Coordinates of C-alpha atoms in Angstrom, one line a residue:
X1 CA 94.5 107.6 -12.3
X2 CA 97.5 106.5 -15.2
X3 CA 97.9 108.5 -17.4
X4 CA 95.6 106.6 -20.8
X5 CA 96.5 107.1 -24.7
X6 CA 94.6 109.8 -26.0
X7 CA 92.8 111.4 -22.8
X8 CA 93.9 115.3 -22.0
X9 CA 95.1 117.8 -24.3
X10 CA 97.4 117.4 -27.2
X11 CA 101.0 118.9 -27.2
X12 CA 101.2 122.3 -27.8
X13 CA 104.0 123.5 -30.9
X14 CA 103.9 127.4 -29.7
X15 CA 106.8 128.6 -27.8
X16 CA 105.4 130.5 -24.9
X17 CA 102.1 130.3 -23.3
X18 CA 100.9 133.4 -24.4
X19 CA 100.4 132.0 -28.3
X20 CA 98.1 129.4 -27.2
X21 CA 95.2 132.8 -26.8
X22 CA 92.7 132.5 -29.1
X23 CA 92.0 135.7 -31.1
X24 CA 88.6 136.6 -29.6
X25 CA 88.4 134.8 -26.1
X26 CA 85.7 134.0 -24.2
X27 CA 86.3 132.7 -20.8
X28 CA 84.4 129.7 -19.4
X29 CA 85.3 129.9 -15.1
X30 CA 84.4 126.4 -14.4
X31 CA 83.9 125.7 -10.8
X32 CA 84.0 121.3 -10.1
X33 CA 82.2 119.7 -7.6
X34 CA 83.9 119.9 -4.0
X35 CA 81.4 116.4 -2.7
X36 CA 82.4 112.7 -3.1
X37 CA 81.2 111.0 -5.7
X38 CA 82.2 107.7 -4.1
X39 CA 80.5 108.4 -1.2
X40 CA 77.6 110.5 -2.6
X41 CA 74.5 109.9 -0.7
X42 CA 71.0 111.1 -1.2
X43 CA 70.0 111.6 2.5
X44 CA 72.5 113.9 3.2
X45 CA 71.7 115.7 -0.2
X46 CA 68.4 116.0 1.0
X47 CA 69.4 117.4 4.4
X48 CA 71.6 119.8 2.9
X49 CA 74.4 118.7 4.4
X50 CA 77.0 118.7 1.4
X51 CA 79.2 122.1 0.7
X52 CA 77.7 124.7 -1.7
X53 CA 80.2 127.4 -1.1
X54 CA 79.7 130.3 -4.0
X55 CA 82.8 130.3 -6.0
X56 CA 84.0 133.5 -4.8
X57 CA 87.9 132.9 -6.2
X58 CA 86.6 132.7 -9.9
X59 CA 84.4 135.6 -9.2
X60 CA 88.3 137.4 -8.2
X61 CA 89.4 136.0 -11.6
X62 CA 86.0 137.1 -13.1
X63 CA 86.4 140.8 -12.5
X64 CA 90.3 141.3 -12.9
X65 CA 89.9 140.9 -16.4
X66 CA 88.4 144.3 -17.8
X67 CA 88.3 143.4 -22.0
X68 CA 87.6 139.7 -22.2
X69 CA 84.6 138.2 -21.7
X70 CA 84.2 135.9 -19.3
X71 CA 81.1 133.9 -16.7
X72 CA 81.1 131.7 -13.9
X73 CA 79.6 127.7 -14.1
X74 CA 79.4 126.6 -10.5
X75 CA 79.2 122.9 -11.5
X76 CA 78.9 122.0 -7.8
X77 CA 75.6 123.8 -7.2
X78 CA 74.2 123.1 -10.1
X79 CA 74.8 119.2 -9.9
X80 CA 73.5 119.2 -6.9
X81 CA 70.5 121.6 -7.4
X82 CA 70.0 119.0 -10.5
X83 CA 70.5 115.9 -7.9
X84 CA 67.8 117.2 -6.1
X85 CA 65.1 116.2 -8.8
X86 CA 66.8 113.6 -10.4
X87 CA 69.0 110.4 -9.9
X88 CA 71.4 108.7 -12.4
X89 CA 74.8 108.4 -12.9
X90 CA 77.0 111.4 -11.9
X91 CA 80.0 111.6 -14.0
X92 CA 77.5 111.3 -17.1
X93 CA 75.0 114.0 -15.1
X94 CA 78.0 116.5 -14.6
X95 CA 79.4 116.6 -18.1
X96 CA 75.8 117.2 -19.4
X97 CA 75.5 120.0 -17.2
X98 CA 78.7 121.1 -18.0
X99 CA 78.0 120.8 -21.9
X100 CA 74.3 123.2 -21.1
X101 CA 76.3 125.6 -19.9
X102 CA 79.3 126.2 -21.9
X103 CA 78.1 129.0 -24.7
X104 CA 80.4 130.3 -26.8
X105 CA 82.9 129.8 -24.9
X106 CA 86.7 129.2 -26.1
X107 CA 88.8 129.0 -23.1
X108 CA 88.0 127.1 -20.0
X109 CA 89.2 128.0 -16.6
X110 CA 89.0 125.1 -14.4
X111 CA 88.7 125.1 -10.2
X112 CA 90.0 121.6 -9.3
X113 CA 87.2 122.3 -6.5
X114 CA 89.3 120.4 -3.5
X115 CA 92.3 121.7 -1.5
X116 CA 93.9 118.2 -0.8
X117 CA 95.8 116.7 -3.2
X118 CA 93.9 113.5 -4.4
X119 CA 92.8 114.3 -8.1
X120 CA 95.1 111.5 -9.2
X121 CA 94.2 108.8 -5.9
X122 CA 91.2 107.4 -7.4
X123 CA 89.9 105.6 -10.5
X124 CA 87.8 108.7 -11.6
X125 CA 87.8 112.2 -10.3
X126 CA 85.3 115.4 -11.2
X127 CA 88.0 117.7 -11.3
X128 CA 89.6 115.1 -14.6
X129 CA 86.8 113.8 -15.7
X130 CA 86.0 117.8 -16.9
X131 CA 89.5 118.2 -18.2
X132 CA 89.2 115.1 -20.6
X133 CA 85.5 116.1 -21.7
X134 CA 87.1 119.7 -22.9
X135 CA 89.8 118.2 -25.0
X136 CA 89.8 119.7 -28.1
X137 CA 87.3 122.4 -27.7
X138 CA 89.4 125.2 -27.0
X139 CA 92.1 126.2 -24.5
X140 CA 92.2 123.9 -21.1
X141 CA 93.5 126.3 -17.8
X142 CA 93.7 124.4 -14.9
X143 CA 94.4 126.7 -11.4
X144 CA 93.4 126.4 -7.7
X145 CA 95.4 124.8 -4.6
X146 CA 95.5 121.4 -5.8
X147 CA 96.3 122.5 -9.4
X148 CA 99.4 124.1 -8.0
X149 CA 100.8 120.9 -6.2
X150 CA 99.9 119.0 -9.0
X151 CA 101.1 121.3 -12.2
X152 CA 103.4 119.0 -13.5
X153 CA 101.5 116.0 -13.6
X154 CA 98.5 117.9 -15.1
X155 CA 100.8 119.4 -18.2
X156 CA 102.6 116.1 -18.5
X157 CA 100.0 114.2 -18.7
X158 CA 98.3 116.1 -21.3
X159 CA 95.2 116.7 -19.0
X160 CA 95.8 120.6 -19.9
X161 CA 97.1 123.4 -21.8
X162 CA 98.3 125.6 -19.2
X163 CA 98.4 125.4 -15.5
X164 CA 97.9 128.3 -13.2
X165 CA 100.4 127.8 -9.8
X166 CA 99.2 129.8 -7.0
X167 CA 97.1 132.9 -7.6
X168 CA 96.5 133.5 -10.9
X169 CA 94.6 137.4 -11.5
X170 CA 98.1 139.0 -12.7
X171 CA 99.0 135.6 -14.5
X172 CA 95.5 136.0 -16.5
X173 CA 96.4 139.8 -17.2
X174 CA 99.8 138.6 -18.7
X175 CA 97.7 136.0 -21.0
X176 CA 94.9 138.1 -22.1
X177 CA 95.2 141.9 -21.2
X178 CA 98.9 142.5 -21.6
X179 CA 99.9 142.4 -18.2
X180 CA 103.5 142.4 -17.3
X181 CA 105.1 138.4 -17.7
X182 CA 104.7 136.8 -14.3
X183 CA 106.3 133.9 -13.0
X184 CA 104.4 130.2 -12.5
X185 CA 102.2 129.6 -16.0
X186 CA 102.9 126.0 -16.4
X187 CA 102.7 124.7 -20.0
X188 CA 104.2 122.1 -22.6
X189 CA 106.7 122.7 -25.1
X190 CA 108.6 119.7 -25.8
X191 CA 108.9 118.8 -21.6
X192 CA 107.0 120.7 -18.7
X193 CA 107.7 124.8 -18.9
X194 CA 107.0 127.4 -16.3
X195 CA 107.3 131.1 -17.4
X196 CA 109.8 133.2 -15.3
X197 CA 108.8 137.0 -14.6
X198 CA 107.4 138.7 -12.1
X199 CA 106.7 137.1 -8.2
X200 CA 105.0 139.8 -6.7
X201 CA 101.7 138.8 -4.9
X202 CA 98.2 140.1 -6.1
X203 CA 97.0 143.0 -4.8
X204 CA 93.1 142.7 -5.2
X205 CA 91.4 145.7 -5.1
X206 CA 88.4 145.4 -7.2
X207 CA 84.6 144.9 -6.0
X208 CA 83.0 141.9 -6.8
X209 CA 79.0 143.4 -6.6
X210 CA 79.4 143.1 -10.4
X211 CA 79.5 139.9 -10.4
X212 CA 76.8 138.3 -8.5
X213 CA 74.1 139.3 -11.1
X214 CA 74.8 135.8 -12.4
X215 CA 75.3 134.0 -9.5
X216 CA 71.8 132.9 -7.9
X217 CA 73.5 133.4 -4.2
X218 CA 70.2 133.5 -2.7
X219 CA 69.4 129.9 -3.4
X220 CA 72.8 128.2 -2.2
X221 CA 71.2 127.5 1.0
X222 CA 68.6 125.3 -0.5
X223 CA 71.2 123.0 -1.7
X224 CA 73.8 122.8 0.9
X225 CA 75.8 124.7 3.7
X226 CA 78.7 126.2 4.0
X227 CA 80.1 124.4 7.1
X228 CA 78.6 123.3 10.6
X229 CA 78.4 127.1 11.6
X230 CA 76.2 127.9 8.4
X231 CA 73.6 125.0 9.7
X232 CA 74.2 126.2 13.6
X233 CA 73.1 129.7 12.8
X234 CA 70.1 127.8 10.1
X235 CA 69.8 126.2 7.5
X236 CA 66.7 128.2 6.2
X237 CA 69.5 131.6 6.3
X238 CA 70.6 132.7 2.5
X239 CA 74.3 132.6 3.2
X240 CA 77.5 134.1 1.3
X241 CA 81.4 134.2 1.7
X242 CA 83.3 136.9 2.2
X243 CA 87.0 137.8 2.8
X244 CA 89.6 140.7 3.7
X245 CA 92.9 138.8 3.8
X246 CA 94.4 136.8 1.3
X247 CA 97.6 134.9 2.5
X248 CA 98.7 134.4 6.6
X249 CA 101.6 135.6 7.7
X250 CA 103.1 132.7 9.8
X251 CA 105.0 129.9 9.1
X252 CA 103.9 127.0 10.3
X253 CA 105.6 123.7 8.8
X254 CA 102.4 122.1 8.1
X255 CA 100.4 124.6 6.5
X256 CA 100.1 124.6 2.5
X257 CA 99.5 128.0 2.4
X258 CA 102.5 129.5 1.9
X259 CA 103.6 126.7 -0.5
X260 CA 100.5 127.5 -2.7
X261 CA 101.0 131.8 -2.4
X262 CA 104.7 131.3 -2.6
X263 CA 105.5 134.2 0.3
X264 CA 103.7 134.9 3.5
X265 CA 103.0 138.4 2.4
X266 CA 99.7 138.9 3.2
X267 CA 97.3 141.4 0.8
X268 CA 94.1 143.0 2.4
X269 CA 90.9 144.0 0.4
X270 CA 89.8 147.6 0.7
X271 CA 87.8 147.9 4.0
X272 CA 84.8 149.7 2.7
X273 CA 84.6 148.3 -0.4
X274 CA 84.0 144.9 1.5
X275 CA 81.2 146.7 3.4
X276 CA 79.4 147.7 0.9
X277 CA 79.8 143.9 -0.6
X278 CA 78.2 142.7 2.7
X279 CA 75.9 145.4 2.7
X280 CA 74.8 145.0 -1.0
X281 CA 74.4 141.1 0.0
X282 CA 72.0 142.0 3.1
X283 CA 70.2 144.8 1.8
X284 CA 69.6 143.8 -1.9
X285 CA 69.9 140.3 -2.0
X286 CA 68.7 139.0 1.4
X287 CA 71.9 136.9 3.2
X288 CA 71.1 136.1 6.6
X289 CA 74.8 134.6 7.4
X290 CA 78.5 135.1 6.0
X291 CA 81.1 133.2 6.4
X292 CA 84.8 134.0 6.4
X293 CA 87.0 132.6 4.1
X294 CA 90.5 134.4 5.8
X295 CA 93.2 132.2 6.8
X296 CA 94.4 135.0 8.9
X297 CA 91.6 137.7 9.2
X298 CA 92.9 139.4 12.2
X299 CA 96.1 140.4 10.0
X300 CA 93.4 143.2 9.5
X301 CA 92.5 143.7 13.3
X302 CA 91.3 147.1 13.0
X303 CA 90.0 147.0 10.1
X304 CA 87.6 143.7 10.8
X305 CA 86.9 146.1 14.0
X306 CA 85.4 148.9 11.7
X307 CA 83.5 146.5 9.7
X308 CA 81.7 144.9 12.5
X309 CA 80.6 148.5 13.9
X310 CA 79.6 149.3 11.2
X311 CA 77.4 146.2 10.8
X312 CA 76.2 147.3 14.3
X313 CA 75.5 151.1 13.0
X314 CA 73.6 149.7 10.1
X315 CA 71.4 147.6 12.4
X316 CA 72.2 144.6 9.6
X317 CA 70.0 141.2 10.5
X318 CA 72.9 138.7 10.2
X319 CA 75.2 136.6 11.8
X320 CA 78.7 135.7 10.8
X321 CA 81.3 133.1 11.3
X322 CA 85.1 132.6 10.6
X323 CA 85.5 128.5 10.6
X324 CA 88.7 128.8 8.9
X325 CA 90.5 129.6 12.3
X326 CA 91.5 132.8 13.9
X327 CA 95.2 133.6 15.6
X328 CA 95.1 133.6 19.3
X329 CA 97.3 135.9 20.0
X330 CA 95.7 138.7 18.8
X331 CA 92.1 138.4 19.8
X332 CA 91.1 140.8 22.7
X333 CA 88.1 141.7 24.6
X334 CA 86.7 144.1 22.7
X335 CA 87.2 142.6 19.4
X336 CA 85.1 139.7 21.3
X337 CA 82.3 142.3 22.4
X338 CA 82.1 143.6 19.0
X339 CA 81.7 139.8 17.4
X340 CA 78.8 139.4 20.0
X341 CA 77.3 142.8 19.1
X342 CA 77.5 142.1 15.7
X343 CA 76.2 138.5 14.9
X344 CA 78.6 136.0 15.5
X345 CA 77.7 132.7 16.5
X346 CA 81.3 131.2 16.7
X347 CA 85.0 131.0 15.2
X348 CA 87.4 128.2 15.2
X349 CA 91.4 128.6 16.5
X350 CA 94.7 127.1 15.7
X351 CA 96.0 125.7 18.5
X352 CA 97.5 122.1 16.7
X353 CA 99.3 120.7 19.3
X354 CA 99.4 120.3 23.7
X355 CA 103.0 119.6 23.7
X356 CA 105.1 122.7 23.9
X357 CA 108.3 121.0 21.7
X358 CA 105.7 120.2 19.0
X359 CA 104.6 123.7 18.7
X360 CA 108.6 125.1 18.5
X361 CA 108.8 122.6 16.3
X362 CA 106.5 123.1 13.6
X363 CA 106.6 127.0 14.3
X364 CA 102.8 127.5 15.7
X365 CA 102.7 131.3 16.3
X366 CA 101.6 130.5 20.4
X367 CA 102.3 128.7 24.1
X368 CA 100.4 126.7 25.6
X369 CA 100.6 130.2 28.3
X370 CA 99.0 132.0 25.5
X371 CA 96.6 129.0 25.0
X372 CA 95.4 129.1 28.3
X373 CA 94.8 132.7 28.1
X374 CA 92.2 132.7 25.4
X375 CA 90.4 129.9 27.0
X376 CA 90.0 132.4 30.1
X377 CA 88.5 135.0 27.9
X378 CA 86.5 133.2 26.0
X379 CA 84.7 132.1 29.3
X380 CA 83.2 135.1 29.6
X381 CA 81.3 134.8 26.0
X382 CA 79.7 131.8 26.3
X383 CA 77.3 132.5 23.4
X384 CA 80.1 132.5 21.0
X385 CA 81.1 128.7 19.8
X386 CA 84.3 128.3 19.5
X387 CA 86.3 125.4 18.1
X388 CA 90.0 124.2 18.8
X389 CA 92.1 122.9 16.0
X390 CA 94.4 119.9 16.9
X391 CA 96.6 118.0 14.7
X392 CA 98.1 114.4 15.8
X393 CA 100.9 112.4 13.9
X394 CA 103.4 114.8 14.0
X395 CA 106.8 113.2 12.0
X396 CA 108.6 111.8 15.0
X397 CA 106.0 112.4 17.4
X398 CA 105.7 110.5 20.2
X399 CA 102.7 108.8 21.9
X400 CA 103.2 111.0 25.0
X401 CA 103.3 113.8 23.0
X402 CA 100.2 112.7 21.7
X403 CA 98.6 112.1 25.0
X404 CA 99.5 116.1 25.5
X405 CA 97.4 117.2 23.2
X406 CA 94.6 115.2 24.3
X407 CA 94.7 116.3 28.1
X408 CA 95.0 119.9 27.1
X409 CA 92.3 119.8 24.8
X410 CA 89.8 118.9 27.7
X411 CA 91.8 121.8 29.4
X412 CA 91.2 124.2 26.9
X413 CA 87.6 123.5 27.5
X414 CA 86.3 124.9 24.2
X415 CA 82.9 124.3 22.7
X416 CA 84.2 121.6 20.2
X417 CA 87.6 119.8 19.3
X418 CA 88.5 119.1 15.9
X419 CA 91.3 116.5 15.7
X420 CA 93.0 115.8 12.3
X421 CA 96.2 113.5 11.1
X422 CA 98.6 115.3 9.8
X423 CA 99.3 114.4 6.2
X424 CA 102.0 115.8 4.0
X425 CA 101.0 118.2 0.9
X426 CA 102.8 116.8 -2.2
X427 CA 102.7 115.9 -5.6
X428 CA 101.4 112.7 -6.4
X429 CA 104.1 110.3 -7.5
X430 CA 102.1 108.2 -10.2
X431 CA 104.8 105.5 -10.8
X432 CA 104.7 104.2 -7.3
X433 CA 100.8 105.7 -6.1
X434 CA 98.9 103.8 -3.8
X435 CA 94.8 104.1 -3.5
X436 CA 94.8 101.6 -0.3
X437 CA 95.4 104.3 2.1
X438 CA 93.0 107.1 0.3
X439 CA 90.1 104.2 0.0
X440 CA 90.3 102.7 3.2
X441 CA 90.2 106.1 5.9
X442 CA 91.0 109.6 5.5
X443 CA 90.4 111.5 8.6
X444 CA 89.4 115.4 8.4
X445 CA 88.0 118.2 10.8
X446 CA 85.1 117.7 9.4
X447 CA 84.4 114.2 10.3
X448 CA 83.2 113.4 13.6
X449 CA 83.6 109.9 14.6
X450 CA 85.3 107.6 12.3
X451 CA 85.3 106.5 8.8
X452 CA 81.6 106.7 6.6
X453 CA 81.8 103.4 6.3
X454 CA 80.9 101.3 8.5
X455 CA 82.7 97.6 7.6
X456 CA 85.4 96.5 10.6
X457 CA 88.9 98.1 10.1
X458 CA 91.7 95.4 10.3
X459 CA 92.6 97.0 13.6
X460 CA 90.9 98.4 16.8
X461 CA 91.6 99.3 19.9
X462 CA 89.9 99.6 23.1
X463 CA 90.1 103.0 25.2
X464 CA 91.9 101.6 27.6
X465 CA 94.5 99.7 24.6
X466 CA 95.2 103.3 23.3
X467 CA 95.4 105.3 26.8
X468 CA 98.5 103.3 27.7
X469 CA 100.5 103.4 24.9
X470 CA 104.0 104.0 25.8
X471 CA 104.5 107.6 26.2
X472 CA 108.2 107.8 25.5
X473 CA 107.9 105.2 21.9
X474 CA 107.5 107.4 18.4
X475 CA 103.9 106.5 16.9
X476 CA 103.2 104.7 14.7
X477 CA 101.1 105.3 11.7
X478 CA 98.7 102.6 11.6
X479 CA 97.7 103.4 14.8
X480 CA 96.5 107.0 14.5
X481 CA 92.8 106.1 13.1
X482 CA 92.5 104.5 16.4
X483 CA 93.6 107.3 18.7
X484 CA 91.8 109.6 16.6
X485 CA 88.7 107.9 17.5
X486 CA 89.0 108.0 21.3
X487 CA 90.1 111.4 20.9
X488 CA 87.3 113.1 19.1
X489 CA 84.7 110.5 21.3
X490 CA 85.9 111.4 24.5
X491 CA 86.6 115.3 24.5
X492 CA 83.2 116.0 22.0
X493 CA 80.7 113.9 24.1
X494 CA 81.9 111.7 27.1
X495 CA 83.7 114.7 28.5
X496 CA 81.6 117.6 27.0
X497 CA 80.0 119.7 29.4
X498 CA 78.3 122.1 27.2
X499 CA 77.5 120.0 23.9
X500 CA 75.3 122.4 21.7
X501 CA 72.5 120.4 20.1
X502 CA 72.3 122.9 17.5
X503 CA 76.3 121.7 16.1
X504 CA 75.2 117.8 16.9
X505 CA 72.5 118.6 15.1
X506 CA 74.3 120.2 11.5
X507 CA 76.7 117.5 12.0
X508 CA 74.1 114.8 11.6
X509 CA 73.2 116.6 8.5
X510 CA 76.5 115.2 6.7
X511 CA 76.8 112.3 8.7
X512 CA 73.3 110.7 9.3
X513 CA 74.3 107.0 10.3
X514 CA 76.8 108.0 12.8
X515 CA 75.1 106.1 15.9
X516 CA 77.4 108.6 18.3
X517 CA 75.4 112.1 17.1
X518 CA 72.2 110.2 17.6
X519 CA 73.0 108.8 21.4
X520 CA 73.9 112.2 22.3
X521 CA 71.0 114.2 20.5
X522 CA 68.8 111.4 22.6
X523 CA 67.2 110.0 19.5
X524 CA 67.3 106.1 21.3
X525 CA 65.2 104.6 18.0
X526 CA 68.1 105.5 15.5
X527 CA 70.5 104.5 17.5
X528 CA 69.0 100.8 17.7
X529 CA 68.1 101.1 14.5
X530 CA 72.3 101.9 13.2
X531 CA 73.3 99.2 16.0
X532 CA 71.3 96.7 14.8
X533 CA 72.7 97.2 11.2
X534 CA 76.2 96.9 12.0
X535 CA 78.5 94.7 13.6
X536 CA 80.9 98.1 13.6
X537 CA 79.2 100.2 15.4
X538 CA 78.2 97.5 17.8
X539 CA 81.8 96.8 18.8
X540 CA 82.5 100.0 19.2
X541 CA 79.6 100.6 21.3
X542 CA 80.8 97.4 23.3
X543 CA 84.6 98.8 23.3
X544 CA 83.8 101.8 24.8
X545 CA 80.9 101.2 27.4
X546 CA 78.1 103.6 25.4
X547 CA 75.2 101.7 25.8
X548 CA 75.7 103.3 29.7
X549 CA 74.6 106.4 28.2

């Protein structure tokens, strides 16, 4: 999106950002809708199958500040709630929504909602589209991952007043509750400004109870799901987030993490006082599932221990899951006996790459030893779901190295595979941005099969095309979308010898015309049905010798 005459936030004539405070604030949190609005479709708002995740970050923000008034608008659950009633156009159905909701309010705290990068790769985005309706009606505070990447197009492009980079509860005590001056406000006085002060991380040690008397976290569940674990353990549970560690303490080259934190310090949340969240949450408000937001929870090994024993002593009716990943290398048996005990129906873990130069090389905390040695553990649990993350299209990887991470995926024999491209974290560069790649296919975890849409790519491949690629000859690009395909066919079906119908069936929650969930959750009318729709999924069908099924 260029950058138009007129759209975003004035320049600012004050000095520091500290002047642009009004004198009696009232903080608006504004939390932006994390689901496509390209690719919005009814069908999987009806099956709940977009994101609601309760915006537990601005709730963080919410209660650091002790004098300034402040609530929490979850656009994203309430468009959708809204969505579920009516139709229309979105953009004009969010702003009205937004403009319900706003109060008295004279400073606005915007979530960019996303983690990846791509506020500026389309023609409209939520996240700007909120910015530009604000103009003029009090201070403009963008924060949140992509925020960070993307602070100095935000300020010099007048989309806001101030830009939060990284965490931003000290940062907010600095602005409004005379905190000490921290490093990473980004702001416009005559050219882009960041202030320079402190760089400790936060240290969050506050409970957030307080908080949820607005928040209706009962109800998220009858508007979406928090991820394919939320629907596995069902989609009727009242579900909430929780977390104990903020930060990871690895270093792995292609993890944003760090680059968003600044530091791989890591800062824990006080043990009980997360119990008594979960506990509040079960007891008083009636959540059946949590999920765990930690990037690396078991930095806190005993203390997750003494949390789930004491939702064993408590007899708590829940389950739990931790999609975000957990570290091999320091799971053990009895941390496994106590997930069982206490409710867990599965975890995902890091493992990124087969090839053992790949993992020296972009400093993955584990061997493919290591590796092997979870997957003989975690065959003695087999009713805990556990997913492998791989990553493909390493810089300079090679198609053999590749192939690795295939073959050892199948070794690994997990519940589920979750192949991903890897794709660089940077600022946008809007002189020379192109929307081809964003438009035509961006692979995730989250996807299972391919692209949503179903019109013939310029390229594919047959199996057979991609499984003799020469092993020693670096990969290229334009090819990845293709192996990606095979990869996630082959080890999540064709080769699955435990597929859980209960996953198969969240995933066709958020991805209803894939004809590959439907073949292998034996539902042969759909199938024909998607097959006889598209010439796509036909050839595909064709390429790969499915109709055998």
């Amino acid at each position: 999106m260029e950058k138009r005459e007129g759209d975003g936030i004035q320049a600012s004539h004050y000095l520091m950002p500290k002047r642009f405070i009004p004198q009696k604030p009232e903080i608006a949190f504004i939390h932006c809708p994390t689901f496509s609005f390209e690719s919005y479709q009814p069908e999987v708002l009806r099956q709940r199958g977009y994101y609601a995740y309760p915006p537990r970050a601005l709730q963080c923000l919410q209660v650091s500040l002790k004098h300034t008034p402040s609530r929490i608008i979850d656009l994203n659950f309430l468009l959708l709630e809204r969505l579920q009633t009516q139709s229309g156009d979105l953009y004009k159905m969010l702003l009205q929504i937004l403009d319900e909701n706003l109060g008295f309010a004279n400073v606005f705290g915007i979530s960019t909602g996303v983690i990846v990068p791509t506020i500026f790769h389309s023609d409209r985005h939520p996240f700007l589209e909120v910015l530009k309706h604000l103009n003029g009606r009090g201070l403009v505070m963008a924060g949140g991952a992509c925020a960070t990447i993307e602070a100095r197009n935000l300020i010099e492009g007048r989309w806001a007043d101030i830009v939060f980079k990284g965490e931003a509860e000290d940062k907010l005590k600095y602005l409004f509750e005379d905190g000490p001056l921290t490093s990473g406000i980004a702001y416009w006085e005559g050219g882009y400004k960041e202030t320079q002060g402190s760089e400790s991380m936060v240290h969050f040690e506050e409970s957030l109870i307080e908080t949820y008397k607005d928040i209706p976290i009962e109800r998220y569940h009858e508007i979406g799901s928090l991820s394919p674990f939320s629907r596995m353990a069902g989609q009727d549970k009242p579900y909430a987030t929780i977390q104990l560690i903020r930060g990871c303490r690895m270093k792995c080259s292609f993890c944003g993490l760090s680059q968003y934190r600044g530091s791989n310090e890591v800062c824990e949340y006080p043990q009980d006082t997360l119990f008594e969240e979960i506990r509040y949450l079960s007891e008083e408000r009636g959540i059946r599932h949590f999920s765990w937001l930690d990037e690396d929870l078991l930095a806190g090994k005993d203390e997750v221990k003494e949390i789930l024993k004491q939702i064993i002593k408590h007899k708590l009716d829940i389950t739990w899951s931790a999609p975000t990943g957990l570290i091999t290398a320091y799971i053990d048996e009895e941390l496994l006996d106590l997930a069982v005990k206490s409710g867990c129906v599965g975890f995902r873990i890091g493992i990124e790459s087969g090839n053992a130069e790949i993992l020296k090389r972009i400093k993955k905390p584990g061997t493919l030893n290591k590796f092997r040695r979870i997957s003989r553990m975690l065959q003695k649990y087999p009713q805990l779901f556990v997913c492998g993350l791989y990553m493909i299209g390493f810089e300079k990887e090679t198609y053999g190295q590749i192939l690795d991470t295939y073959h050892f995926a199948l070794e690994m024999n997990l519940s589920w595979s979750h192949f991903s491209v890897y794709q660089e974290i940077a600022e946008t560069d809007l002189k020379h941005k192109s929307l081809q790649a964003y438009r035509d296919w961006l692979p995730s975890p989250h996807k299972v099969t391919g692209s949503s849409k179903t019109e013939m790519p310029s390229l594919m491949l047959k199996p057979e095309e991609i499984f003799n690629l020469p092993k020693d000859q670096m990969h290229d690009p334009k090819l990845l979308q293709e192996i990606w395909f095979a990869f996630n066919l082959y080890t999540n079906y064709v080769l699955n010898k435990k597929p859980d119908l209960r996953w198969l069936s969240g995933l066709q929650a958020t991805y209803p015309h894939h004809p590959i969930i439907s073949l292998f959750l034996n539902q042969k009318e759909r199938v024909s049905s998607i097959l006889e729709a598209s010439p796509y999924w036909r050839q595909r069908f064709e390429d790969y010798r499915l109709c055998e099924f």
